Amino acid sequence: MSNQNRKAPHKKESILELNKLIDSKCRVKCLGGRELVGTLRGYDELVNLVLDDADEFLRDPEDHNKITDKKRKLGLVVVRGTQVSLVSPEDGLEEIANPFMASEEEME
């Protein structure tokens, strides 16, 4: 087969639009439950992230599944893409009720 008949592999476009979040405050949730907030300075195709002025939210010492409002200052960090589960802008972030969880009133 000649080289002329071979097609170059079609490069997929990323569905992530992280470029819009560059130089803005972002919240990053990682596998294992860690949550970070910082200024997104860069990323690559593997979703490795560079966060500046990063803070990590600490867990509740009595219940490790809960995140507290207490923070630990980290500074400049690189988050490996394999650990990233969510990247969202910090502005406009609000927690909503889970519609799949039964309320306490319904349980009684």
PDB file of C-alpha atoms in Angstrom:
ATOM      1  CA  MET A   1       0.000   0.000   0.000  1.00  0.00           C
ATOM      2  CA  SER A   2       1.446   3.364  -0.974  1.00  0.00           C
ATOM      3  CA  ASN A   3       1.858   6.271   1.409  1.00  0.00           C
ATOM      4  CA  GLN A   4      -0.522   8.358  -0.688  1.00  0.00           C
ATOM      5  CA  ASN A   5      -3.501   6.108   0.096  1.00  0.00           C
ATOM      6  CA  ARG A   6      -2.963   6.236   3.855  1.00  0.00           C
ATOM      7  CA  LYS A   7      -4.940   8.814   5.709  1.00  0.00           C
ATOM      8  CA  ALA A   8      -3.373  10.761   8.525  1.00  0.00           C
ATOM      9  CA  PRO A   9      -4.939   9.875  11.866  1.00  0.00           C
ATOM     10  CA  HIS A  10      -7.794  12.239  12.563  1.00  0.00           C
ATOM     11  CA  LYS A  11      -7.018  14.284  15.658  1.00  0.00           C
ATOM     12  CA  LYS A  12      -9.978  14.550  18.002  1.00  0.00           C
ATOM     13  CA  GLU A  13     -10.898  17.941  19.319  1.00  0.00           C
ATOM     14  CA  SER A  14     -11.145  18.232  23.067  1.00  0.00           C
ATOM     15  CA  ILE A  15     -14.611  18.780  24.462  1.00  0.00           C
ATOM     16  CA  LEU A  16     -13.078  20.557  27.434  1.00  0.00           C
ATOM     17  CA  GLU A  17     -12.952  24.308  27.149  1.00  0.00           C
ATOM     18  CA  LEU A  18     -10.449  24.953  29.903  1.00  0.00           C
ATOM     19  CA  ASN A  19      -8.984  27.812  27.897  1.00  0.00           C
ATOM     20  CA  LYS A  20     -11.948  29.926  29.046  1.00  0.00           C
ATOM     21  CA  LEU A  21     -10.892  29.369  32.671  1.00  0.00           C
ATOM     22  CA  ILE A  22      -7.241  30.443  32.303  1.00  0.00           C
ATOM     23  CA  ASP A  23      -6.313  33.134  34.868  1.00  0.00           C
ATOM     24  CA  SER A  24      -9.584  32.699  36.763  1.00  0.00           C
ATOM     25  CA  LYS A  25     -10.378  31.051  40.106  1.00  0.00           C
ATOM     26  CA  CYS A  26     -11.314  27.388  39.687  1.00  0.00           C
ATOM     27  CA  ARG A  27     -12.385  24.597  41.980  1.00  0.00           C
ATOM     28  CA  VAL A  28     -10.871  21.193  41.267  1.00  0.00           C
ATOM     29  CA  LYS A  29     -12.245  17.981  42.741  1.00  0.00           C
ATOM     30  CA  CYS A  30      -9.908  15.012  42.700  1.00  0.00           C
ATOM     31  CA  LEU A  31     -10.391  11.282  42.956  1.00  0.00           C
ATOM     32  CA  GLY A  32     -10.145  10.313  46.593  1.00  0.00           C
ATOM     33  CA  GLY A  33     -12.094  13.366  47.724  1.00  0.00           C
ATOM     34  CA  ARG A  34      -9.530  16.175  47.757  1.00  0.00           C
ATOM     35  CA  GLU A  35     -10.812  19.603  46.764  1.00  0.00           C
ATOM     36  CA  LEU A  36      -8.625  22.493  45.685  1.00  0.00           C
ATOM     37  CA  VAL A  37      -9.312  26.072  44.703  1.00  0.00           C
ATOM     38  CA  GLY A  38      -6.815  28.250  42.878  1.00  0.00           C
ATOM     39  CA  THR A  39      -6.073  30.301  39.784  1.00  0.00           C
ATOM     40  CA  LEU A  40      -5.763  28.117  36.672  1.00  0.00           C
ATOM     41  CA  ARG A  41      -2.475  29.039  34.967  1.00  0.00           C
ATOM     42  CA  GLY A  42      -2.209  26.194  32.482  1.00  0.00           C
ATOM     43  CA  TYR A  43      -3.233  22.713  31.366  1.00  0.00           C
ATOM     44  CA  ASP A  44      -2.403  20.134  28.729  1.00  0.00           C
ATOM     45  CA  GLU A  45      -4.242  17.514  26.673  1.00  0.00           C
ATOM     46  CA  LEU A  46      -4.014  15.044  29.586  1.00  0.00           C
ATOM     47  CA  VAL A  47      -5.793  17.570  31.855  1.00  0.00           C
ATOM     48  CA  ASN A  48      -2.709  18.060  34.000  1.00  0.00           C
ATOM     49  CA  LEU A  49      -3.471  21.388  35.668  1.00  0.00           C
ATOM     50  CA  VAL A  50      -1.275  24.163  37.017  1.00  0.00           C
ATOM     51  CA  LEU A  51      -2.958  26.073  39.855  1.00  0.00           C
ATOM     52  CA  ASP A  52      -1.464  29.187  41.428  1.00  0.00           C
ATOM     53  CA  ASP A  53      -2.323  30.443  44.930  1.00  0.00           C
ATOM     54  CA  ALA A  54      -3.969  27.081  45.563  1.00  0.00           C
ATOM     55  CA  ASP A  55      -5.742  26.133  48.777  1.00  0.00           C
ATOM     56  CA  GLU A  56      -6.850  22.649  49.793  1.00  0.00           C
ATOM     57  CA  PHE A  57     -10.087  22.236  51.721  1.00  0.00           C
ATOM     58  CA  LEU A  58      -9.502  20.129  54.819  1.00  0.00           C
ATOM     59  CA  ARG A  59     -11.660  17.175  55.796  1.00  0.00           C
ATOM     60  CA  ASP A  60     -13.655  16.876  58.992  1.00  0.00           C
ATOM     61  CA  PRO A  61     -11.478  14.857  61.422  1.00  0.00           C
ATOM     62  CA  GLU A  62     -14.549  13.008  62.719  1.00  0.00           C
ATOM     63  CA  ASP A  63     -16.045  12.247  59.294  1.00  0.00           C
ATOM     64  CA  HIS A  64     -13.473  11.974  56.493  1.00  0.00           C
ATOM     65  CA  ASN A  65     -16.213  12.077  53.847  1.00  0.00           C
ATOM     66  CA  LYS A  66     -17.073  15.684  54.742  1.00  0.00           C
ATOM     67  CA  ILE A  67     -15.117  18.701  53.543  1.00  0.00           C
ATOM     68  CA  THR A  68     -14.881  21.653  55.944  1.00  0.00           C
ATOM     69  CA  ASP A  69     -14.490  25.364  55.225  1.00  0.00           C
ATOM     70  CA  LYS A  70     -10.977  25.226  56.705  1.00  0.00           C
ATOM     71  CA  LYS A  71      -8.208  25.577  54.128  1.00  0.00           C
ATOM     72  CA  ARG A  72      -4.536  24.723  53.864  1.00  0.00           C
ATOM     73  CA  LYS A  73      -2.386  27.052  51.720  1.00  0.00           C
ATOM     74  CA  LEU A  74      -0.472  25.139  49.016  1.00  0.00           C
ATOM     75  CA  GLY A  75       0.750  27.874  46.648  1.00  0.00           C
ATOM     76  CA  LEU A  76       1.733  26.768  43.127  1.00  0.00           C
ATOM     77  CA  VAL A  77       0.709  23.152  42.401  1.00  0.00           C
ATOM     78  CA  VAL A  78       0.476  20.731  39.504  1.00  0.00           C
ATOM     79  CA  VAL A  79      -2.510  18.385  39.641  1.00  0.00           C
ATOM     80  CA  ARG A  80      -2.119  15.218  37.585  1.00  0.00           C
ATOM     81  CA  GLY A  81      -4.874  14.745  35.049  1.00  0.00           C
ATOM     82  CA  THR A  82      -5.459  11.149  36.147  1.00  0.00           C
ATOM     83  CA  GLN A  83      -6.620  12.466  39.535  1.00  0.00           C
ATOM     84  CA  VAL A  84      -8.950  15.207  38.243  1.00  0.00           C
ATOM     85  CA  SER A  85     -12.664  14.406  38.364  1.00  0.00           C
ATOM     86  CA  LEU A  86     -14.132  17.933  38.100  1.00  0.00           C
ATOM     87  CA  VAL A  87     -12.984  21.415  37.129  1.00  0.00           C
ATOM     88  CA  SER A  88     -15.411  24.293  37.584  1.00  0.00           C
ATOM     89  CA  PRO A  89     -15.240  28.065  37.823  1.00  0.00           C
ATOM     90  CA  GLU A  90     -15.378  29.306  41.407  1.00  0.00           C
ATOM     91  CA  ASP A  91     -17.676  32.202  40.453  1.00  0.00           C
ATOM     92  CA  GLY A  92     -21.304  31.154  40.350  1.00  0.00           C
ATOM     93  CA  LEU A  93     -20.684  27.870  42.135  1.00  0.00           C
ATOM     94  CA  GLU A  94     -23.543  26.893  44.417  1.00  0.00           C
ATOM     95  CA  GLU A  95     -24.525  23.661  46.067  1.00  0.00           C
ATOM     96  CA  ILE A  96     -27.951  22.271  45.230  1.00  0.00           C
ATOM     97  CA  ALA A  97     -29.993  19.585  46.954  1.00  0.00           C
ATOM     98  CA  ASN A  98     -29.536  16.072  45.614  1.00  0.00           C
ATOM     99  CA  PRO A  99     -32.890  15.107  44.044  1.00  0.00           C
ATOM    100  CA  PHE A 100     -32.082  11.395  44.431  1.00  0.00           C
ATOM    101  CA  MET A 101     -31.642  11.498  48.193  1.00  0.00           C
ATOM    102  CA  ALA A 102     -34.790  11.052  50.227  1.00  0.00           C
ATOM    103  CA  SER A 103     -35.390  13.920  52.618  1.00  0.00           C
ATOM    104  CA  GLU A 104     -35.556  13.245  56.342  1.00  0.00           C
ATOM    105  CA  GLU A 105     -39.272  14.108  56.358  1.00  0.00           C
ATOM    106  CA  GLU A 106     -40.030  11.377  53.809  1.00  0.00           C
ATOM    107  CA  MET A 107     -38.095   8.820  55.837  1.00  0.00           C
ATOM    108  CA  GLU A 108     -40.297   9.240  58.908  1.00  0.00           C
TER     109      GLU A 108
END
